[in-house]
Coordinates of C-alpha atoms and ligand atoms in Angstrom, one line a residue:
M1 CA 17.4 275.5 -78.7
Y2 CA 20.9 274.7 -77.4
K3 CA 20.9 274.6 -73.6
L4 CA 24.1 275.0 -71.6
S5 CA 22.7 273.0 -68.6
E6 CA 22.3 270.0 -70.8
K7 CA 25.9 269.9 -72.0
E8 CA 27.7 266.8 -70.7
H9 CA 30.8 268.7 -69.5
L10 CA 31.1 272.4 -68.6
T11 CA 34.4 274.3 -68.3
I12 CA 33.9 277.6 -66.5
L13 CA 36.3 280.5 -66.2
A14 CA 35.6 282.3 -62.9
I15 CA 36.8 285.7 -61.6
E16 CA 36.8 286.9 -57.9
S17 CA 37.8 290.3 -56.8
S18 CA 35.6 291.1 -53.8
C19 CA 38.3 292.1 -51.3
D20 CA 42.1 292.0 -51.5
E21 CA 42.6 288.9 -53.7
T22 CA 42.5 289.1 -57.5
A23 CA 41.6 285.6 -58.5
C24 CA 40.8 283.6 -61.6
A25 CA 40.2 279.9 -62.0
V26 CA 39.2 277.4 -64.6
V27 CA 36.8 274.7 -63.2
R28 CA 35.5 271.6 -64.9
D29 CA 32.1 270.2 -64.0
G30 CA 32.0 272.0 -60.6
R31 CA 34.3 269.7 -58.8
T32 CA 37.6 269.7 -60.7
V33 CA 39.9 272.6 -60.7
L34 CA 42.1 273.0 -63.8
S35 CA 43.8 276.1 -62.5
N36 CA 43.5 278.4 -59.5
V37 CA 45.5 281.7 -59.6
I38 CA 45.4 284.1 -56.7
A39 CA 47.3 287.4 -56.7
T40 CA 47.1 288.5 -53.1
Q41 CA 47.5 292.1 -51.9
I42 CA 48.0 291.2 -48.3
E43 CA 51.6 292.7 -48.2
I44 CA 50.3 296.0 -49.7
H45 CA 47.5 296.4 -47.1
R46 CA 49.5 295.1 -44.1
R47 CA 51.1 298.5 -43.5
F48 CA 47.6 300.0 -43.0
G49 CA 46.5 297.2 -40.6
G50 CA 43.6 296.3 -42.9
V51 CA 42.3 296.5 -46.5
V52 CA 42.1 300.1 -47.9
P53 CA 39.3 299.9 -50.5
E54 CA 40.6 302.3 -53.1
I55 CA 44.1 300.7 -53.0
A56 CA 42.5 297.3 -53.4
S57 CA 40.5 298.4 -56.5
R58 CA 43.6 299.9 -58.2
N59 CA 45.6 296.8 -57.6
H60 CA 42.8 294.6 -59.0
T61 CA 43.0 296.8 -62.1
L62 CA 46.7 296.3 -62.4
A63 CA 46.6 292.5 -61.8
I64 CA 43.5 291.2 -63.4
E65 CA 44.6 290.7 -67.0
N66 CA 47.8 288.8 -66.0
V67 CA 45.8 286.7 -63.5
V68 CA 43.3 285.6 -66.1
R69 CA 46.0 284.9 -68.7
E70 CA 47.9 282.8 -66.2
A71 CA 44.8 280.8 -65.2
M72 CA 44.1 280.0 -68.9
Q73 CA 47.7 279.0 -69.4
K74 CA 47.9 276.8 -66.3
A75 CA 44.7 275.1 -67.2
G76 CA 45.9 274.6 -70.8
V77 CA 42.7 276.0 -72.3
T78 CA 41.9 278.5 -75.0
K79 CA 38.7 280.6 -75.2
D80 CA 37.2 277.9 -77.4
D81 CA 37.3 275.5 -74.4
I82 CA 35.4 277.9 -72.1
D83 CA 31.6 277.3 -71.9
A84 CA 30.8 280.2 -69.6
I85 CA 32.3 283.1 -67.6
A86 CA 31.4 283.4 -63.9
V87 CA 32.1 286.4 -61.6
T88 CA 31.5 287.4 -58.0
Y89 CA 29.0 290.3 -58.1
G90 CA 28.7 290.8 -54.3
A91 CA 29.0 291.0 -51.4
G92 CA 32.3 292.8 -50.9
L93 CA 34.0 296.1 -51.5
L94 CA 32.1 297.9 -54.3
G95 CA 35.1 299.3 -56.2
A96 CA 37.0 296.0 -55.9
L97 CA 34.0 294.0 -57.2
L98 CA 33.5 296.4 -60.1
V99 CA 36.9 295.5 -61.5
G100 CA 36.1 291.8 -61.7
V101 CA 32.5 292.4 -62.9
N102 CA 33.6 294.7 -65.7
F103 CA 36.5 292.4 -66.8
A104 CA 34.1 289.4 -66.9
K105 CA 31.6 291.4 -68.9
A106 CA 34.2 292.4 -71.4
L107 CA 35.4 288.8 -71.8
A108 CA 31.8 287.5 -72.1
Y109 CA 31.1 290.1 -74.8
A110 CA 34.4 289.6 -76.7
W111 CA 34.2 285.8 -76.6
D112 CA 30.4 285.6 -77.0
K113 CA 30.0 283.5 -73.8
P114 CA 27.2 283.5 -71.3
L115 CA 28.0 285.4 -68.1
Y116 CA 26.9 284.2 -64.6
A117 CA 26.7 286.4 -61.6
I118 CA 27.6 284.5 -58.4
S119 CA 27.2 285.5 -54.7
H120 CA 30.5 285.4 -52.8
V121 CA 28.8 283.5 -49.9
K122 CA 27.4 280.8 -52.2
G123 CA 30.9 280.6 -53.6
H124 CA 32.4 279.9 -50.2
I125 CA 29.8 277.1 -49.6
A126 CA 30.6 275.6 -53.1
G127 CA 34.3 275.5 -52.0
N128 CA 33.2 272.2 -50.3
Y129 CA 32.2 270.6 -53.6
I130 CA 35.8 270.8 -55.0
D131 CA 37.5 267.4 -55.1
S132 CA 34.6 266.0 -53.0
D133 CA 31.3 264.2 -53.5
L134 CA 29.3 266.4 -51.0
E135 CA 25.7 266.8 -52.1
P136 CA 22.9 268.8 -50.4
P137 CA 21.0 268.9 -48.1
Y138 CA 23.5 269.6 -45.3
L139 CA 24.2 272.2 -42.6
C140 CA 26.9 274.8 -43.4
L141 CA 28.8 276.9 -40.8
L142 CA 29.8 280.0 -42.7
V143 CA 32.7 281.8 -41.1
S144 CA 34.6 284.6 -42.8
G145 CA 35.6 288.2 -42.3
G146 CA 32.0 289.3 -43.0
H147 CA 29.8 286.4 -42.0
T148 CA 29.2 284.1 -39.0
A149 CA 26.1 282.0 -39.7
I150 CA 24.7 278.5 -39.8
V151 CA 22.6 277.8 -42.8
R152 CA 20.8 274.8 -44.1
V153 CA 21.8 274.1 -47.7
E154 CA 18.6 272.8 -49.1
D155 CA 19.9 272.2 -52.7
Y156 CA 22.6 273.7 -54.9
E157 CA 20.7 277.0 -55.2
N158 CA 18.7 277.5 -52.0
I159 CA 19.8 278.1 -48.5
T160 CA 17.9 278.8 -45.3
L161 CA 19.4 280.9 -42.5
I162 CA 19.3 279.2 -39.1
A163 CA 21.5 281.5 -36.9
Q164 CA 23.9 284.4 -37.4
S165 CA 26.0 286.9 -35.6
R166 CA 24.3 289.8 -33.8
D167 CA 27.5 291.9 -34.0
D168 CA 31.0 291.1 -35.2
A169 CA 31.8 288.3 -37.6
V170 CA 34.3 285.7 -36.2
G171 CA 37.0 286.6 -38.8
E172 CA 36.6 290.2 -37.9
A173 CA 37.2 289.3 -34.2
F174 CA 40.3 287.4 -35.2
D175 CA 41.6 290.4 -37.1
K176 CA 40.8 292.9 -34.3
V177 CA 42.2 290.8 -31.6
A178 CA 45.4 290.3 -33.6
R179 CA 45.7 294.0 -34.0
V180 CA 45.5 294.7 -30.3
L181 CA 48.2 292.0 -29.8
G182 CA 50.4 293.8 -32.3
L183 CA 50.1 291.0 -34.9
P184 CA 49.9 291.8 -38.7
Y185 CA 46.8 291.7 -40.9
P186 CA 45.1 289.3 -41.6
G187 CA 44.8 288.2 -38.0
G188 CA 43.4 284.7 -38.3
P189 CA 46.5 282.9 -39.5
E190 CA 48.7 284.9 -37.1
I191 CA 46.5 284.1 -34.0
Q192 CA 46.6 280.4 -35.1
K193 CA 50.4 280.5 -35.3
K194 CA 50.8 282.1 -31.8
A195 CA 48.1 279.8 -30.3
R196 CA 50.3 276.8 -31.2
E197 CA 52.9 278.0 -28.7
G198 CA 50.5 279.1 -26.0
K199 CA 48.1 277.6 -23.4
A200 CA 44.4 278.6 -23.2
V201 CA 44.9 279.8 -19.5
Y202 CA 42.5 282.7 -19.7
D203 CA 38.8 282.1 -19.2
M204 CA 37.0 284.2 -21.8
P205 CA 33.3 284.7 -22.3
V206 CA 31.3 282.3 -24.5
P207 CA 27.6 283.3 -25.0
K208 CA 25.2 280.5 -24.1
S209 CA 22.2 279.7 -26.1
N210 CA 19.0 278.2 -24.8
G211 CA 17.7 276.6 -27.9
L212 CA 17.4 276.7 -31.6
D213 CA 14.8 279.6 -31.7
S214 CA 17.0 282.0 -29.8
L215 CA 20.3 280.8 -31.3
Y216 CA 22.8 283.5 -32.3
F217 CA 26.5 284.3 -32.4
S218 CA 28.2 287.2 -30.7
Y219 CA 31.9 288.2 -30.9
S220 CA 31.9 291.8 -29.5
G221 CA 32.0 290.6 -25.9
L222 CA 35.0 288.3 -26.5
K223 CA 36.8 291.0 -28.5
T224 CA 36.2 293.6 -25.7
F225 CA 37.3 291.1 -23.1
V226 CA 40.7 290.7 -24.9
I227 CA 41.1 294.5 -25.4
N228 CA 40.5 295.1 -21.7
L229 CA 42.8 292.3 -20.7
V230 CA 45.6 293.7 -22.9
H231 CA 45.1 297.3 -21.5
K232 CA 45.2 295.9 -17.9
L233 CA 48.4 294.0 -18.5
E234 CA 50.0 297.0 -20.2
Q235 CA 49.0 299.4 -17.4
R236 CA 50.7 297.0 -14.9
G237 CA 53.8 297.2 -17.1
E238 CA 53.7 293.4 -17.7
D239 CA 54.9 291.7 -20.9
L240 CA 51.9 290.6 -23.0
P241 CA 51.6 286.8 -22.9
I242 CA 50.7 286.9 -26.6
C243 CA 50.7 283.2 -27.2
D244 CA 48.5 282.4 -24.2
I245 CA 46.0 285.2 -25.1
A246 CA 45.9 283.9 -28.7
A247 CA 45.3 280.3 -27.6
S248 CA 42.6 281.4 -25.1
F249 CA 40.8 283.6 -27.7
Q250 CA 41.0 281.0 -30.4
K251 CA 39.6 278.3 -28.1
C252 CA 36.6 280.4 -27.0
A253 CA 36.0 281.7 -30.5
V254 CA 35.9 278.2 -31.9
K255 CA 33.9 276.8 -28.9
Q256 CA 31.0 279.1 -29.7
L257 CA 30.9 277.9 -33.3
I258 CA 31.1 274.2 -32.4
D259 CA 28.5 274.4 -29.5
A260 CA 26.1 276.0 -32.0
L261 CA 26.8 273.5 -34.7
K262 CA 26.2 270.6 -32.3
L263 CA 23.0 272.1 -31.1
V264 CA 21.6 272.7 -34.6
S265 CA 22.6 269.2 -35.8
E266 CA 21.0 267.6 -32.7
K267 CA 17.8 269.6 -33.0
T268 CA 17.4 269.3 -36.7
G269 CA 18.7 265.8 -37.1
V270 CA 20.8 266.9 -40.0
K271 CA 24.1 265.0 -39.7
K272 CA 25.8 266.1 -42.8
I273 CA 27.9 269.2 -42.0
A274 CA 30.3 271.5 -43.9
I275 CA 32.2 274.5 -42.9
A276 CA 33.1 277.3 -45.3
G277 CA 34.8 280.8 -45.5
G278 CA 38.2 282.1 -44.5
V279 CA 38.0 281.0 -40.9
S280 CA 37.3 277.4 -41.9
A281 CA 41.0 277.2 -42.6
N282 CA 41.6 277.4 -38.9
E283 CA 43.2 274.2 -37.5
E284 CA 41.4 274.4 -34.1
L285 CA 38.0 274.8 -35.8
R286 CA 38.8 271.9 -38.2
S287 CA 39.9 269.5 -35.4
R288 CA 37.0 270.5 -33.1
A289 CA 34.5 270.0 -36.1
D290 CA 36.0 266.5 -36.6
E291 CA 34.8 265.7 -33.0
L292 CA 31.3 265.8 -34.4
K293 CA 32.1 262.6 -36.3
E294 CA 31.8 260.9 -32.9
A295 CA 28.2 261.9 -32.8
G296 CA 27.7 260.2 -36.2
C297 CA 28.1 263.3 -38.3
E298 CA 29.8 263.5 -41.7
V299 CA 32.1 266.6 -41.6
H300 CA 33.4 268.4 -44.7
Y301 CA 35.7 271.3 -45.1
P302 CA 37.5 272.6 -48.2
K303 CA 41.3 272.4 -48.6
P304 CA 42.8 275.6 -47.0
I305 CA 43.4 277.2 -50.3
Y306 CA 39.7 277.0 -51.1
C307 CA 38.7 278.3 -47.7
T308 CA 40.0 281.9 -48.1
D309 CA 39.0 283.9 -51.1
N310 CA 39.6 282.2 -54.5
A311 CA 37.9 282.0 -57.8
A312 CA 37.7 278.2 -58.0
M313 CA 34.8 278.3 -55.5
I314 CA 33.0 280.8 -57.8
G315 CA 33.5 278.5 -60.8
S316 CA 32.1 275.6 -58.8
A317 CA 29.0 277.6 -57.6
A318 CA 28.4 278.7 -61.2
Y319 CA 28.4 275.1 -62.5
F320 CA 25.7 274.0 -60.0
A321 CA 23.7 277.2 -60.6
I322 CA 23.7 276.5 -64.4
K323 CA 22.7 272.9 -63.7
C324 CA 19.8 274.3 -61.6
G325 CA 18.7 276.4 -64.6
K326 CA 20.0 279.8 -63.5
A327 CA 19.7 282.4 -66.2
P328 CA 22.8 284.2 -67.5
A329 CA 23.3 287.9 -66.5
D330 CA 23.2 290.5 -69.2
L331 CA 25.8 293.2 -69.8
S332 CA 24.1 295.6 -67.4
L333 CA 25.2 293.4 -64.5
D334 CA 26.1 295.7 -61.5
A335 CA 28.2 294.9 -58.4
K336 CA 26.5 294.9 -55.0
A337 CA 28.2 295.7 -51.7
T338 CA 25.7 293.5 -49.8
V339 CA 23.8 290.4 -50.9
P340 CA 21.1 288.7 -48.8
L341 CA 22.3 285.4 -47.4
Q342 CA 19.3 283.4 -48.7
Ligands
KG4_401 O1 36.6 284.3 -46.7 P1 37.7 285.3 -46.4 O2 39.0 285.1 -47.1 O3 37.2 286.7 -46.8 C1 35.9 287.1 -46.5 O4 35.0 286.8 -47.3 O5 35.7 287.8 -45.5 O6 37.9 285.4 -44.9 C2 38.9 286.2 -44.3 C3 38.9 286.0 -42.8 C4 39.8 287.0 -42.2 O7 39.1 287.6 -41.1 C5 41.0 286.1 -41.7 O8 41.6 286.6 -40.6 C6 40.2 284.8 -41.5 O9 39.3 284.7 -42.5 N1 41.2 283.7 -41.5 C7 41.4 282.9 -40.5 C8 42.4 281.9 -40.9 N2 42.7 282.2 -42.2 C9 41.9 283.2 -42.6 N3 40.9 282.9 -39.2 C10 41.3 281.9 -38.4 N4 42.3 281.0 -38.7 C11 42.8 281.0 -39.9 N5 43.7 280.0 -40.2
ZN402 ZN1 35.4 285.4 -48.6

């Protein structure tokens, strides 16, 4: 019987619609991106200060056909060149996911192609395989709007959770702190911009960890600290030193991540490290992660465009899943708001 996993080259059309980006990409052999189209809804949600789920779903519905057509056109492929369809089935906003899942199902049915259901988090991790030669096993720091975790990527399909956040995700903290500083959504890139012009003069809390067994992340204390600082300054009628607060927050938020990554690398002896997820686009995090090279670590992070939500990472994850023998989904595939990390 013909087996997709045995084919020499695989061209995958991937769709991602888990939040506020409608995305489609064509990816060859997991590491080469032929096209990567992203229709962002950031401007639409900005006036609400965050993503409004129903508005996101409706805008995915409006955008998805054009996004898929453009991705095919830019890649210079027709349906006959496509070996499989991949789609993010979770985690994310249910209504948003359903748009991508149903479009992918319709394509798979109409074109008679196998359909692969990919987890968003595994997609973020796979962003590191694009244009790179990274191979498991390695440690991955997962930092997005929904996750803050260190996992050990055992192979292309299996990951083991080592530590995660007890409360807010780091991206969520960036977004909330930006909001109290009066900066637009999404907060991460805005804080980064302001931080460039500021000095980290405020001493902010960084939770300390005693060892690997009790390792965790926590961002609610840091977020509350900034909220209280802003209220105090406002009550005194002082101008907000936005750039200094942004620089101080970013420094502490990143320090927590780097301290944990160092500890895990030292204790486990794993020196191959990758970072993934929207916050991995952060320049302070990337340059602090580079410091780990001094301790003999190999440090990987995706190009910024593959850090935040995109479909190329989903196409890459699907390629490696197929090579590991993952079975295709059937047309009853459902979207899931949450998906376990491991
Ligand atoms: O991976 P992503 O696009 O969506 C989720 O899966 O959550 O991550 C979005 C998060 C947002 O919280 C956003 O503020 C943050 O990533 N982010 C950043 C930067 N770019 C995006 N945080 C810090 N610095 C950045 N440059
Ligand atoms: Zn994401």
